PDB file of C-alpha atoms in Angstrom:
ATOM      1  CA  MET A 353      56.114 -51.314  23.772  1.00 73.00           C
ATOM      2  CA  SER A 354      55.587 -54.677  22.145  1.00 83.00           C
ATOM      3  CA  SER A 355      55.461 -55.234  18.412  1.00 86.00           C
ATOM      4  CA  LYS A 356      51.777 -56.142  18.840  1.00 82.00           C
ATOM      5  CA  ASP A 357      51.177 -52.695  20.378  1.00 79.00           C
ATOM      6  CA  ASN A 358      53.077 -51.060  17.521  1.00 89.00           C
ATOM      7  CA  VAL A 359      50.923 -52.871  14.969  1.00 92.00           C
ATOM      8  CA  ALA A 360      47.727 -51.768  16.736  1.00 89.00           C
ATOM      9  CA  ILE A 361      48.887 -48.144  16.867  1.00 91.00           C
ATOM     10  CA  HIS A 362      49.917 -48.267  13.215  1.00 92.00           C
ATOM     11  CA  GLN A 363      46.499 -49.629  12.210  1.00 93.00           C
ATOM     12  CA  LEU A 364      44.634 -46.970  14.194  1.00 93.00           C
ATOM     13  CA  LEU A 365      46.779 -44.140  12.845  1.00 92.00           C
ATOM     14  CA  ALA A 366      46.391 -45.449   9.289  1.00 93.00           C
ATOM     15  CA  LEU A 367      42.606 -45.322   9.732  1.00 94.00           C
ATOM     16  CA  LEU A 368      42.623 -41.847  11.286  1.00 93.00           C
ATOM     17  CA  GLU A 369      45.065 -40.289   8.836  1.00 94.00           C
ATOM     18  CA  ALA A 370      42.738 -40.921   5.902  1.00 94.00           C
ATOM     19  CA  ARG A 371      41.396 -37.649   4.559  1.00 95.00           C
ATOM     20  CA  TYR A 372      38.563 -36.298   6.749  1.00 96.00           C
ATOM     21  CA  ALA A 373      38.522 -39.370   9.034  1.00 96.00           C
ATOM     22  CA  ILE A 374      39.175 -37.504  12.270  1.00 94.00           C
ATOM     23  CA  ARG A 375      36.847 -34.700  11.195  1.00 95.00           C
ATOM     24  CA  VAL A 376      34.012 -37.196  10.678  1.00 97.00           C
ATOM     25  CA  LEU A 377      34.631 -38.723  14.087  1.00 95.00           C
ATOM     26  CA  TRP A 378      34.998 -35.278  15.683  1.00 94.00           C
ATOM     27  CA  ALA A 379      31.688 -34.119  14.154  1.00 96.00           C
ATOM     28  CA  LEU A 380      29.956 -36.926  16.077  1.00 96.00           C
ATOM     29  CA  ARG A 381      31.682 -36.214  19.398  1.00 94.00           C
ATOM     30  CA  ASP A 382      28.608 -34.713  21.093  1.00 93.00           C
ATOM     31  CA  GLY A 383      26.905 -38.121  20.981  1.00 90.00           C
ATOM     32  CA  HIS A 384      23.908 -36.930  18.968  1.00 94.00           C
ATOM     33  CA  PRO A 385      23.121 -38.988  15.854  1.00 96.00           C
ATOM     34  CA  GLN A 386      23.463 -37.206  12.533  1.00 97.00           C
ATOM     35  CA  THR A 387      21.942 -38.005   9.188  1.00 97.00           C
ATOM     36  CA  PHE A 388      24.285 -38.343   6.227  1.00 97.00           C
ATOM     37  CA  ARG A 389      23.465 -34.828   5.043  1.00 97.00           C
ATOM     38  CA  LEU A 390      23.901 -33.266   8.471  1.00 97.00           C
ATOM     39  CA  LEU A 391      27.184 -35.114   8.946  1.00 97.00           C
ATOM     40  CA  GLN A 392      28.377 -33.888   5.553  1.00 97.00           C
ATOM     41  CA  ASP A 393      27.515 -30.313   6.571  1.00 97.00           C
ATOM     42  CA  SER A 394      29.176 -30.768   9.978  1.00 96.00           C
ATOM     43  CA  VAL A 395      32.420 -31.959   8.403  1.00 96.00           C
ATOM     44  CA  GLY A 396      32.382 -29.300   5.698  1.00 94.00           C
ATOM     45  CA  GLY A 397      33.996 -29.652   2.291  1.00 93.00           C
ATOM     46  CA  ILE A 398      33.700 -33.431   2.123  1.00 96.00           C
ATOM     47  CA  THR A 399      32.233 -35.018  -0.989  1.00 97.00           C
ATOM     48  CA  PRO A 400      29.460 -37.608  -0.616  1.00 97.00           C
ATOM     49  CA  ASN A 401      31.758 -40.289  -2.039  1.00 97.00           C
ATOM     50  CA  THR A 402      34.534 -39.534   0.458  1.00 97.00           C
ATOM     51  CA  LEU A 403      32.064 -39.392   3.347  1.00 98.00           C
ATOM     52  CA  ASN A 404      30.623 -42.758   2.316  1.00 97.00           C
ATOM     53  CA  THR A 405      34.120 -44.230   2.254  1.00 97.00           C
ATOM     54  CA  ARG A 406      35.068 -42.826   5.675  1.00 98.00           C
ATOM     55  CA  ILE A 407      31.780 -43.982   7.213  1.00 98.00           C
ATOM     56  CA  LYS A 408      32.289 -47.468   5.800  1.00 98.00           C
ATOM     57  CA  GLU A 409      35.851 -47.650   7.114  1.00 97.00           C
ATOM     58  CA  MET A 410      34.924 -46.403  10.568  1.00 97.00           C
ATOM     59  CA  ARG A 411      31.879 -48.659  10.794  1.00 97.00           C
ATOM     60  CA  GLU A 412      34.088 -51.631   9.908  1.00 97.00           C
ATOM     61  CA  ALA A 413      36.549 -50.469  12.586  1.00 96.00           C
ATOM     62  CA  GLY A 414      33.732 -50.287  15.143  1.00 97.00           C
ATOM     63  CA  LEU A 415      34.060 -46.556  15.794  1.00 97.00           C
ATOM     64  CA  ILE A 416      30.804 -45.416  14.160  1.00 98.00           C
ATOM     65  CA  GLY A 417      27.411 -47.049  14.057  1.00 97.00           C
ATOM     66  CA  HIS A 418      24.127 -46.313  12.347  1.00 97.00           C
ATOM     67  CA  GLY A 419      20.767 -46.257  14.057  1.00 93.00           C
ATOM     68  CA  PRO A 420      17.266 -45.061  13.230  1.00 95.00           C
ATOM     69  CA  ASP A 421      18.253 -41.408  13.798  1.00 95.00           C
ATOM     70  CA  GLY A 422      21.519 -41.469  11.879  1.00 97.00           C
ATOM     71  CA  TYR A 423      25.219 -42.038  12.441  1.00 98.00           C
ATOM     72  CA  CYS A 424      26.730 -41.936  15.904  1.00 97.00           C
ATOM     73  CA  VAL A 425      29.865 -43.025  17.691  1.00 97.00           C
ATOM     74  CA  THR A 426      29.994 -46.462  19.238  1.00 97.00           C
ATOM     75  CA  PRO A 427      31.343 -47.011  22.758  1.00 97.00           C
ATOM     76  CA  ALA A 428      34.781 -47.618  21.194  1.00 97.00           C
ATOM     77  CA  GLY A 429      34.459 -44.388  19.210  1.00 96.00           C
ATOM     78  CA  ALA A 430      33.438 -42.504  22.350  1.00 96.00           C
ATOM     79  CA  ASP A 431      36.458 -43.965  24.161  1.00 96.00           C
ATOM     80  CA  LEU A 432      38.770 -42.786  21.381  1.00 95.00           C
ATOM     81  CA  LEU A 433      37.194 -39.330  21.402  1.00 94.00           C
ATOM     82  CA  LYS A 434      37.617 -39.167  25.171  1.00 93.00           C
ATOM     83  CA  ARG A 435      41.304 -39.886  24.720  1.00 91.00           C
ATOM     84  CA  LEU A 436      41.527 -37.233  22.002  1.00 89.00           C
ATOM     85  CA  SER A 437      39.677 -34.671  24.132  1.00 87.00           C
ATOM     86  CA  GLU A 438      42.962 -33.157  25.281  1.00 89.00           C
ATOM     87  CA  LEU A 439      43.847 -32.365  21.687  1.00 85.00           C
ATOM     88  CA  PRO A 440      42.321 -28.836  21.616  1.00 84.00           C
ATOM     89  CA  ALA A 441      44.301 -27.745  24.684  1.00 90.00           C
ATOM     90  CA  PHE A 442      47.472 -29.260  23.277  1.00 91.00           C
ATOM     91  CA  ALA A 443      46.861 -27.632  19.875  1.00 89.00           C
ATOM     92  CA  ALA A 444      46.360 -24.179  21.424  1.00 91.00           C
ATOM     93  CA  LYS A 445      49.523 -24.548  23.491  1.00 91.00           C
ATOM     94  CA  TRP A 446      51.446 -25.849  20.502  1.00 91.00           C
ATOM     95  CA  VAL A 447      50.317 -23.002  18.201  1.00 91.00           C
ATOM     96  CA  ALA A 448      51.286 -20.439  20.837  1.00 91.00           C
ATOM     97  CA  GLY A 449      54.707 -22.076  21.087  1.00 90.00           C
ATOM     98  CA  GLN A 450      55.089 -21.985  17.312  1.00 90.00           C
ATOM     99  CA  GLY A 451      54.361 -18.265  17.338  1.00 79.00           C
ATOM    100  CA  ARG A 452      57.011 -17.659  20.011  1.00 77.00           C
ATOM    101  CA  ARG A 453      59.571 -19.694  18.067  1.00 75.00           C
ATOM    102  CA  LYS A 454      58.867 -17.694  14.889  1.00 73.00           C
ATOM    103  CA  GLN A 455      59.259 -14.426  16.820  1.00 73.00           C
ATOM    104  CA  GLN A 456      62.533 -15.609  18.357  1.00 72.00           C
ATOM    105  CA  HIS A 457      63.790 -16.744  14.956  1.00 67.00           C
ATOM    106  CA  SER A 458      62.837 -13.388  13.383  1.00 69.00           C
ATOM    107  CA  ALA A 459      64.554 -11.463  16.176  1.00 72.00           C
ATOM    108  CA  ALA A 460      67.728 -13.547  15.792  1.00 71.00           C
ATOM    109  CA  THR A 461      68.025 -12.900  12.041  1.00 64.00           C
TER     110      THR A 461
END
């Protein structure tokens, strides 16, 4: 992987690791626009100030747009979500593996 690729990955991960960033993007994954209030409810637990900040950052990054019906993912945001769509299956498999490791560790001690 080139250093240019590493920089791009670092920039994307820095954007997504901000508090609630992935949750905001994930809340828009169905492609239906959401008003600010609906998006806040969809994310859950996010303050208006934090939501405003995440929206601004993701709009500047080209992942979220705003239309007459509310916020929605852009084609780039939809592409990212498509690539993240395997995350739930991986997470379920990973959690199951964690449980097995804890059981094996408990049995060994």
